[in-house]
Tab-separated table of C-alpha atoms in Angstrom:
chain	number	residue	atom	x	y	z
C	17	MET	CA	-15.492	5.009	16.003
C	18	PRO	CA	-13.340	2.054	17.049
C	19	ASP	CA	-10.595	1.071	14.634
C	20	HIS	CA	-10.247	-2.670	14.809
C	21	GLN	CA	-7.566	-3.720	12.340
C	22	GLY	CA	-9.173	-2.223	9.310
C	23	GLY	CA	-7.466	-4.697	6.984
C	24	ARG	CA	-9.603	-7.523	8.357
C	25	LEU	CA	-12.808	-5.776	7.467
C	26	ALA	CA	-12.398	-5.523	3.712
C	27	ARG	CA	-11.836	-8.109	1.031
C	28	THR	CA	-9.434	-5.770	-0.763
C	29	PRO	CA	-8.707	-2.873	1.623
C	30	ARG	CA	-8.419	0.503	-0.033
C	31	PRO	CA	-7.955	3.878	1.720
C	32	ALA	CA	-11.180	5.190	0.213
C	33	THR	CA	-13.267	2.374	1.751
C	34	LEU	CA	-11.756	1.801	5.197
C	35	GLU	CA	-13.939	4.377	6.933
C	36	GLN	CA	-16.990	2.892	5.246
C	37	ALA	CA	-15.936	-0.582	6.364
C	38	ARG	CA	-15.676	0.587	9.975
C	39	ALA	CA	-19.077	2.230	9.675
C	40	VAL	CA	-20.525	-1.063	8.426
C	41	VAL	CA	-19.166	-2.930	11.447
C	42	ASP	CA	-20.508	-0.274	13.805
C	43	ALA	CA	-23.955	-0.502	12.218
C	44	ALA	CA	-23.808	-4.284	12.506
C	45	ALA	CA	-22.942	-4.024	16.207
C	46	ARG	CA	-25.938	-1.792	16.826
C	47	LEU	CA	-28.318	-4.053	14.926
C	48	PHE	CA	-26.937	-7.263	16.459
C	49	ALA	CA	-27.359	-5.689	19.897
C	50	GLU	CA	-30.958	-4.662	19.156
C	51	ARG	CA	-32.182	-7.671	17.162
C	52	GLY	CA	-29.684	-10.441	17.773
C	53	TYR	CA	-27.266	-11.940	15.270
C	54	HIS	CA	-29.780	-14.248	13.634
C	55	GLY	CA	-32.437	-11.535	13.719
C	56	THR	CA	-30.282	-9.275	11.543
C	57	SER	CA	-29.767	-9.821	7.839
C	58	MET	CA	-27.193	-8.393	5.489
C	59	ARG	CA	-30.094	-6.546	3.877
C	60	ASP	CA	-30.855	-4.887	7.222
C	61	ILE	CA	-27.265	-3.695	7.491
C	62	ALA	CA	-27.206	-2.513	3.882
C	63	GLN	CA	-30.372	-0.494	4.421
C	64	GLU	CA	-28.539	1.544	7.063
C	65	PHE	CA	-26.489	2.980	4.187
C	66	SER	CA	-29.114	2.826	1.425
C	67	LEU	CA	-26.998	0.177	-0.297
C	68	ASN	CA	-27.766	-2.962	-2.210
C	69	PRO	CA	-26.856	-5.952	0.043
C	70	GLY	CA	-24.315	-7.111	-2.520
C	71	SER	CA	-22.424	-3.848	-2.136
C	72	LEU	CA	-21.514	-4.731	1.450
C	73	TYR	CA	-19.108	-7.357	0.164
C	74	LEU	CA	-16.853	-4.567	-1.025
C	75	TYR	CA	-16.115	-4.000	2.677
C	76	ILE	CA	-16.591	-7.328	4.454
C	77	ARG	CA	-16.524	-11.024	3.577
C	78	SER	CA	-19.565	-12.246	5.508
C	79	LYS	CA	-21.985	-11.518	8.309
C	80	GLU	CA	-20.008	-13.860	10.538
C	81	GLN	CA	-16.873	-11.818	9.894
C	82	LEU	CA	-18.701	-8.788	11.243
C	83	LEU	CA	-19.514	-10.677	14.438
C	84	GLN	CA	-15.953	-11.920	14.747
C	85	SER	CA	-14.535	-8.427	14.310
C	86	ILE	CA	-16.823	-7.049	17.012
C	87	CYS	CA	-15.927	-9.794	19.489
C	88	GLU	CA	-12.194	-9.545	18.828
C	89	PHE	CA	-12.266	-5.778	19.207
C	90	VAL	CA	-13.846	-6.034	22.662
C	91	LEU	CA	-11.468	-8.828	23.665
C	92	ASP	CA	-8.535	-6.624	22.715
C	93	LEU	CA	-9.827	-3.770	24.875
C	94	LEU	CA	-10.366	-6.075	27.854
C	95	GLU	CA	-6.884	-7.540	27.473
C	96	ARG	CA	-5.355	-4.061	27.384
C	97	ASN	CA	-7.274	-3.146	30.518
C	98	LEU	CA	-5.739	-6.096	32.370
C	99	ASP	CA	-2.301	-5.250	30.945
C	100	ASP	CA	-2.595	-1.707	32.285
C	101	VAL	CA	-3.641	-2.840	35.756
C	102	GLU	CA	-1.018	-5.575	35.986
C	103	SER	CA	1.711	-3.135	34.954
C	104	LEU	CA	1.007	-1.086	38.089
C	105	GLY	CA	1.930	-3.940	40.430
C	106	THR	CA	-0.654	-2.773	42.928
C	107	ASP	CA	-2.369	-4.645	45.767
C	108	THR	CA	-5.264	-7.005	45.128
C	109	MET	CA	-8.061	-4.721	46.316
C	110	THR	CA	-6.855	-1.803	44.212
C	111	ALA	CA	-6.327	-4.089	41.221
C	112	LEU	CA	-9.911	-5.361	41.405
C	113	ARG	CA	-11.256	-1.812	41.615
C	114	LEU	CA	-9.190	-0.692	38.623
C	115	ILE	CA	-10.200	-3.734	36.588
C	116	ALA	CA	-13.863	-3.008	37.313
C	117	ARG	CA	-13.444	0.648	36.361
C	118	GLY	CA	-11.758	-0.262	33.089
C	119	GLU	CA	-14.278	-2.936	32.152
C	120	LEU	CA	-17.228	-0.665	32.844
C	121	GLY	CA	-15.575	2.111	30.871
C	122	ILE	CA	-15.350	-0.225	27.869
C	123	HIS	CA	-18.959	-1.280	28.414
C	124	VAL	CA	-20.217	2.298	28.477
C	125	GLU	CA	-18.096	3.659	25.629
C	126	HIS	CA	-18.810	0.711	23.324
C	127	ARG	CA	-22.171	-0.426	24.678
C	128	ASP	CA	-23.496	-2.132	21.541
C	129	TRP	CA	-20.180	-3.822	20.833
C	130	TYR	CA	-19.971	-5.103	24.408
C	131	ARG	CA	-23.520	-6.456	24.385
C	132	VAL	CA	-22.798	-8.354	21.182
C	133	TYR	CA	-19.554	-9.711	22.637
C	134	GLU	CA	-21.415	-10.964	25.695
C	135	THR	CA	-24.548	-12.384	24.083
C	136	GLU	CA	-23.885	-13.223	20.445
C	137	TYR	CA	-20.381	-14.761	20.308
C	138	ARG	CA	-21.869	-18.266	20.471
C	139	HIS	CA	-23.099	-17.842	16.902
C	140	LEU	CA	-19.533	-17.900	15.604
C	141	THR	CA	-18.337	-21.161	14.084
C	142	GLY	CA	-15.116	-23.063	13.513
C	143	ASP	CA	-11.800	-21.295	14.043
C	144	ALA	CA	-13.487	-17.937	14.675
C	145	LEU	CA	-15.427	-19.348	17.616
C	146	GLU	CA	-12.362	-21.115	18.989
C	147	ARG	CA	-10.282	-17.934	18.856
C	148	VAL	CA	-12.903	-15.949	20.740
C	149	LEU	CA	-13.428	-18.717	23.297
C	150	LYS	CA	-9.677	-18.943	23.822
C	151	GLY	CA	-9.522	-15.188	24.363
C	152	ARG	CA	-12.352	-15.313	26.889
C	153	ARG	CA	-10.706	-18.197	28.751
C	154	THR	CA	-7.428	-16.287	28.876
C	155	LEU	CA	-9.157	-13.266	30.418
C	156	ASP	CA	-10.787	-15.526	33.024
C	157	VAL	CA	-7.464	-17.135	33.951
C	158	ARG	CA	-5.729	-13.781	34.277
C	159	LEU	CA	-8.415	-12.541	36.663
C	160	GLN	CA	-8.273	-15.804	38.593
C	161	ASP	CA	-4.536	-15.359	39.052
C	162	ILE	CA	-5.115	-12.108	40.952
C	163	LEU	CA	-7.292	-13.714	43.635
C	164	PRO	CA	-4.741	-16.049	45.317
C	165	ASP	CA	-2.508	-13.060	46.098
C	166	GLY	CA	-5.345	-11.486	48.053
C	167	GLU	CA	-6.180	-14.752	49.782
C	168	GLY	CA	-2.541	-15.401	50.638
C	169	GLY	CA	-2.150	-11.922	52.057
C	170	GLY	CA	-5.252	-12.246	54.208
C	171	VAL	CA	-7.101	-9.541	52.282
C	172	LEU	CA	-9.615	-11.984	50.805
C	173	ARG	CA	-10.970	-15.228	52.161
C	174	SER	CA	-11.449	-18.177	49.864
C	175	LEU	CA	-15.171	-18.397	49.125
C	176	ALA	CA	-15.136	-20.593	46.026
C	177	PRO	CA	-12.773	-22.036	43.443
C	178	GLU	CA	-11.107	-19.180	41.534
C	179	PRO	CA	-13.022	-19.802	38.259
C	180	ILE	CA	-16.355	-19.350	40.049
C	181	ALA	CA	-15.205	-16.326	42.044
C	182	SER	CA	-13.667	-14.500	39.077
C	183	ALA	CA	-16.640	-15.169	36.797
C	184	ALA	CA	-19.075	-13.986	39.451
C	185	TYR	CA	-17.092	-10.795	40.034
C	186	SER	CA	-16.707	-9.797	36.392
C	187	GLU	CA	-19.959	-10.966	34.810
C	188	ASN	CA	-22.217	-9.710	37.578
C	189	LEU	CA	-20.529	-6.306	37.383
C	190	HIS	CA	-21.890	-5.833	33.872
C	191	ARG	CA	-25.286	-7.359	34.631
C	192	VAL	CA	-25.810	-5.033	37.575
C	193	TYR	CA	-24.736	-2.002	35.543
C	194	GLU	CA	-27.101	-2.945	32.693
C	195	ARG	CA	-29.955	-3.148	35.172
C	196	VAL	CA	-29.452	0.004	37.226
C	197	GLY	CA	-27.058	2.111	35.130
C	198	SER	CA	-25.822	5.339	36.658
C	199	THR	CA	-28.474	5.471	39.376
C	200	GLY	CA	-28.080	8.632	41.414
C	201	GLY	CA	-25.896	10.261	38.797
C	202	ILE	CA	-22.712	8.519	39.941
C	203	SER	CA	-19.804	8.093	37.558
C	204	VAL	CA	-18.573	4.839	36.066
C	205	SER	CA	-15.610	4.854	38.474
C	206	GLN	CA	-17.883	5.443	41.468
C	207	PHE	CA	-20.192	2.639	40.331
C	208	ALA	CA	-17.237	0.261	39.903
C	209	ASP	CA	-15.874	1.143	43.345
C	210	ALA	CA	-19.270	0.734	45.005
C	211	TYR	CA	-19.750	-2.631	43.320
C	212	THR	CA	-16.281	-3.802	44.356
C	213	ASP	CA	-16.860	-2.716	47.951
C	214	MET	CA	-20.186	-4.533	48.048
C	215	VAL	CA	-18.692	-7.748	46.671
C	216	LEU	CA	-15.652	-7.691	48.936
C	217	GLU	CA	-17.281	-6.320	52.092
C	218	GLY	CA	-20.904	-7.371	51.680
C	219	TRP	CA	-23.589	-5.815	53.859
C	220	ARG	CA	-21.726	-6.476	57.068
C	221	PRO	CA	-21.221	-3.274	59.055
C	222	ARG	CA	-17.639	-2.099	59.317
C	223	ALA	CA	-16.082	-2.174	62.756
C	224	ALA	CA	-16.329	1.600	63.146
C	225	GLU	CA	-20.054	1.497	62.330
C	226	THR	CA	-20.843	-0.981	65.108
C	227	GLN	CA	-19.239	1.043	67.882
């Protein structure tokens, strides 16, 4: 079970309730992913634990706080993935492959959480929404910053402004995986590599294949 800053999840955190608080957030992620944020009530979440809805407030402040915690947890994982890749100082093509592998790994390991992050974050309000939007923008900019190195080195050609190219690369990765999954029994890493090759090389035959 992911441990996303347990202190945020409880009104008055106590060692005896932290595991229960994390379980509540996990149940919320699953229900939000299945039914949508507005399609899930606090009563629905409470029923997962045979609790009275009022008892949930021992662990969390509001339904929106559950959504915020889920989104911030996924953001943190995605940021760490970029940190890890950037720390390697590798070439652009390898960096894009490693980013794709890491993102898909997060998607697969925390599928419900990731779906909620992608589809339900817009239901946040006020400062919570702004924090998540800022985090998403920061991830986009960091990916965009990788592309000019490849273009400058002749590895990539400029097809579109960086914001369009980076969004297309990252968001379509997850959409394609959701649609076809591990077709053929390939691993997450193999899927990420195949996707990256298709995006960067397209369907054009390689030089060796045309001879």
